[in-house]
mmCIF file of C-alpha atoms in Angstrom:
data_model
loop_
_atom_site.group_PDB
_atom_site.id
_atom_site.type_symbol
_atom_site.label_atom_id
_atom_site.label_comp_id
_atom_site.label_asym_id
_atom_site.label_seq_id
_atom_site.Cartn_x
_atom_site.Cartn_y
_atom_site.Cartn_z
ATOM 1 C CA MET A 1 -71.850 79.412 128.132
ATOM 2 C CA GLU A 2 -75.362 79.417 126.700
ATOM 3 C CA GLU A 3 -75.722 79.227 122.908
ATOM 4 C CA LYS A 4 -77.406 82.185 121.235
ATOM 5 C CA THR A 5 -80.639 81.250 119.499
ATOM 6 C CA LYS A 6 -83.708 83.129 118.423
ATOM 7 C CA ASP A 7 -87.344 82.271 117.916
ATOM 8 C CA PHE A 8 -88.681 82.051 114.362
ATOM 9 C CA ASP A 9 -89.932 85.459 113.230
ATOM 10 C CA GLN A 10 -92.413 85.357 110.324
ATOM 11 C CA LYS A 11 -92.037 89.095 109.641
ATOM 12 C CA THR A 12 -88.241 88.794 109.329
ATOM 13 C CA PHE A 13 -88.631 85.686 107.165
ATOM 14 C CA LEU A 14 -90.951 87.502 104.739
ATOM 15 C CA LYS A 15 -88.632 90.521 104.606
ATOM 16 C CA ASN A 16 -85.594 88.328 103.882
ATOM 17 C CA ASP A 17 -87.527 86.251 101.332
ATOM 18 C CA ALA A 18 -88.517 89.374 99.389
ATOM 19 C CA PHE A 19 -84.965 90.794 99.646
ATOM 20 C CA GLY A 20 -83.422 87.551 98.342
ATOM 21 C CA LYS A 21 -85.886 87.387 95.453
ATOM 22 C CA GLU A 22 -85.219 90.998 94.454
ATOM 23 C CA SER A 23 -81.438 90.397 94.477
ATOM 24 C CA ALA A 24 -81.847 87.301 92.272
ATOM 25 C CA LYS A 25 -84.117 89.215 89.879
ATOM 26 C CA LYS A 26 -81.582 92.025 89.670
ATOM 27 C CA LEU A 27 -78.731 89.590 88.974
ATOM 28 C CA PHE A 28 -80.523 87.767 86.145
ATOM 29 C CA LEU A 29 -81.693 91.025 84.564
ATOM 30 C CA GLN A 30 -78.257 92.691 84.734
ATOM 31 C CA LYS A 31 -76.076 89.720 83.789
ATOM 32 C CA TYR A 32 -78.328 87.681 81.503
ATOM 33 C CA LYS A 33 -81.049 90.143 80.381
ATOM 34 C CA ILE A 34 -83.669 87.702 81.702
ATOM 35 C CA LYS A 35 -86.644 88.918 83.708
ATOM 36 C CA LEU A 36 -87.637 86.550 86.521
ATOM 37 C CA LYS A 37 -91.135 86.457 87.970
ATOM 38 C CA ASP A 38 -92.444 85.222 91.291
ATOM 39 C CA ASN A 39 -93.762 81.676 91.228
ATOM 40 C CA ASP A 40 -97.531 81.594 91.799
ATOM 41 C CA ASP A 41 -97.067 78.368 93.778
ATOM 42 C CA ILE A 42 -96.090 79.646 97.241
ATOM 43 C CA TYR A 43 -94.695 76.211 98.140
ATOM 44 C CA GLY A 44 -92.694 75.891 94.930
ATOM 45 C CA THR A 45 -89.320 77.266 93.944
ATOM 46 C CA ASP A 46 -89.284 81.055 94.399
ATOM 47 C CA LEU A 47 -88.803 82.385 90.872
ATOM 48 C CA ILE A 48 -89.366 81.392 87.241
ATOM 49 C CA GLY A 49 -87.545 82.645 84.161
ATOM 50 C CA PHE A 50 -87.470 81.672 80.503
ATOM 51 C CA TYR A 51 -84.462 81.026 78.301
ATOM 52 C CA GLN A 52 -85.029 80.009 74.664
ATOM 53 C CA ASP A 53 -88.724 79.536 75.490
ATOM 54 C CA LYS A 54 -87.964 76.954 78.193
ATOM 55 C CA PRO A 55 -88.695 77.643 81.871
ATOM 56 C CA PHE A 56 -86.024 77.515 84.541
ATOM 57 C CA TYR A 57 -86.353 77.947 88.284
ATOM 58 C CA VAL A 58 -84.450 79.971 90.871
ATOM 59 C CA GLU A 59 -84.529 79.480 94.627
ATOM 60 C CA ALA A 60 -83.474 82.730 96.316
ATOM 61 C CA SER A 61 -82.179 83.311 99.824
ATOM 62 C CA VAL A 62 -80.215 85.702 101.994
ATOM 63 C CA ASN A 63 -77.096 84.717 103.914
ATOM 64 C CA ASN A 64 -77.741 86.580 107.165
ATOM 65 C CA TYR A 65 -74.563 85.449 108.882
ATOM 66 C CA PHE A 66 -72.025 87.152 106.633
ATOM 67 C CA LYS A 67 -71.839 90.715 105.369
ATOM 68 C CA GLN A 68 -69.409 89.536 102.692
ATOM 69 C CA PHE A 69 -69.175 86.115 101.101
ATOM 70 C CA TYR A 70 -66.428 83.922 102.395
ATOM 71 C CA LEU A 71 -66.219 81.220 99.781
ATOM 72 C CA ASP A 72 -62.969 79.542 100.754
ATOM 73 C CA LYS A 73 -63.672 75.892 99.947
ATOM 74 C CA TRP A 74 -67.425 75.234 99.797
ATOM 75 C CA MET A 75 -70.956 76.422 100.526
ATOM 76 C CA ALA A 76 -73.598 74.127 101.980
ATOM 77 C CA ILE A 77 -76.950 73.020 100.616
ATOM 78 C CA TRP A 78 -79.039 72.249 103.682
ATOM 79 C CA GLN A 79 -81.027 69.015 103.661
ATOM 80 C CA ARG A 80 -84.339 70.859 103.745
ATOM 81 C CA ARG A 81 -83.559 72.341 100.284
ATOM 82 C CA ILE A 82 -82.240 69.183 98.633
ATOM 83 C CA LYS A 83 -85.719 67.693 98.089
ATOM 84 C CA LYS A 84 -86.898 70.826 96.280
ATOM 85 C CA PHE A 85 -83.858 70.836 94.003
ATOM 86 C CA GLN A 86 -84.156 67.083 93.356
ATOM 87 C CA TYR A 87 -87.744 67.584 92.179
ATOM 88 C CA HIS A 88 -86.561 69.833 89.322
ATOM 89 C CA ILE A 89 -83.603 67.636 88.408
ATOM 90 C CA ASN A 90 -85.919 64.600 88.205
ATOM 91 C CA LYS A 91 -88.158 66.545 85.808
ATOM 92 C CA LYS A 92 -85.115 67.537 83.680
ATOM 93 C CA GLN A 93 -85.686 71.216 84.529
ATOM 94 C CA ASN A 94 -82.908 73.724 85.049
ATOM 95 C CA VAL A 95 -82.762 74.993 88.618
ATOM 96 C CA PHE A 96 -80.461 77.539 90.265
ATOM 97 C CA TRP A 97 -79.853 78.694 93.803
ATOM 98 C CA ALA A 98 -79.079 82.384 94.296
ATOM 99 C CA ILE A 99 -77.797 83.471 97.731
ATOM 100 C CA CYS A 100 -77.225 87.165 98.363
ATOM 101 C CA ASN A 101 -75.257 88.730 101.188
ATOM 102 C CA GLN A 102 -76.836 91.114 103.726
ATOM 103 C CA SER A 103 -76.304 94.176 101.546
ATOM 104 C CA GLY A 104 -77.658 92.469 98.425
ATOM 105 C CA LYS A 105 -74.595 93.615 96.482
ATOM 106 C CA LYS A 106 -73.116 90.130 96.052
ATOM 107 C CA VAL A 107 -74.925 87.035 94.877
ATOM 108 C CA ALA A 108 -73.530 83.507 94.774
ATOM 109 C CA LEU A 109 -75.196 81.484 92.024
ATOM 110 C CA LEU A 110 -75.225 77.700 91.712
ATOM 111 C CA LYS A 111 -76.677 75.685 88.829
ATOM 112 C CA LEU A 112 -77.882 72.430 90.344
ATOM 113 C CA SER A 113 -77.224 69.053 88.731
ATOM 114 C CA GLN A 114 -77.595 65.419 89.708
ATOM 115 C CA ASP A 115 -73.812 65.238 90.172
ATOM 116 C CA ILE A 116 -74.017 67.977 92.803
ATOM 117 C CA LEU A 117 -76.994 66.387 94.569
ATOM 118 C CA ASP A 118 -75.138 63.047 94.600
ATOM 119 C CA LEU A 119 -72.225 64.513 96.576
ATOM 120 C CA PRO A 120 -72.007 62.969 100.065
ATOM 121 C CA GLN A 121 -74.092 64.474 102.850
ATOM 122 C CA GLU A 122 -72.671 65.122 106.283
ATOM 123 C CA PRO A 123 -74.003 66.700 109.481
ATOM 124 C CA LEU A 124 -73.259 70.379 110.061
ATOM 125 C CA ASN A 125 -74.041 72.469 113.139
ATOM 126 C CA ARG A 126 -76.890 74.933 112.494
ATOM 127 C CA GLN A 127 -76.359 77.236 115.422
ATOM 128 C CA PRO A 128 -77.098 80.045 115.873
ATOM 129 C CA LEU A 129 -80.555 79.581 114.396
ATOM 130 C CA GLU A 130 -84.112 79.405 115.649
ATOM 131 C CA ARG A 131 -85.019 77.436 118.772
ATOM 132 C CA SER A 132 -87.770 75.738 116.777
ATOM 133 C CA PHE A 133 -85.248 73.234 115.376
ATOM 134 C CA GLU A 134 -85.108 70.052 117.419
ATOM 135 C CA SER A 135 -81.400 69.387 116.987
ATOM 136 C CA ASN A 136 -78.303 71.493 116.456
ATOM 137 C CA SER A 137 -77.250 69.815 113.223
ATOM 138 C CA GLU A 138 -78.665 69.047 109.807
ATOM 139 C CA ASN A 139 -77.220 67.097 106.918
ATOM 140 C CA VAL A 140 -75.694 69.205 104.174
ATOM 141 C CA ILE A 141 -74.020 68.803 100.837
ATOM 142 C CA LYS A 142 -70.805 70.816 100.808
ATOM 143 C CA VAL A 143 -70.629 72.128 97.247
ATOM 144 C CA PRO A 144 -67.032 73.004 96.266
ATOM 145 C CA LYS A 145 -66.409 76.635 95.390
ATOM 146 C CA GLU A 146 -65.629 75.888 91.737
ATOM 147 C CA HIS A 147 -69.356 75.165 91.170
ATOM 148 C CA TRP A 148 -70.401 78.619 92.420
ATOM 149 C CA ARG A 149 -70.170 81.958 90.644
ATOM 150 C CA VAL A 150 -70.144 85.080 92.793
ATOM 151 C CA TYR A 151 -71.431 88.270 91.139
ATOM 152 C CA GLU A 152 -71.365 91.911 92.209
ATOM 153 C CA ILE A 153 -74.659 93.583 91.385
#
């Protein structure tokens, strides 16, 4: 049986990126009364907010594989994101990861720390994803569910 894969689609990526950012903005405004803004650095972390006059950063994404969150034991931080999160931790900056479901009505929020980034990495199968990846697995950190907060927005 052939594995289902798809080619990278820039238009879909941009749509999902904007949708994830809007869900994160909505969450922080509703739950914390903090207005997030887009980061001017297109290669940097997606969003910036301020709490007690100090900046913090939010990476936003959409979980396209689940309509509802299934947070039984853990959620994975893919290796390609770890470097970005480590950058902020090294600079003693607060950084969060906000992942919304397909409807945008649930957001899982993780505050990153060195303890989380020091958890062991292990390979995890990435399929079904884009054909542009050379291998079917990538190292991940499996972050236990007690570190995540899931919000309805």
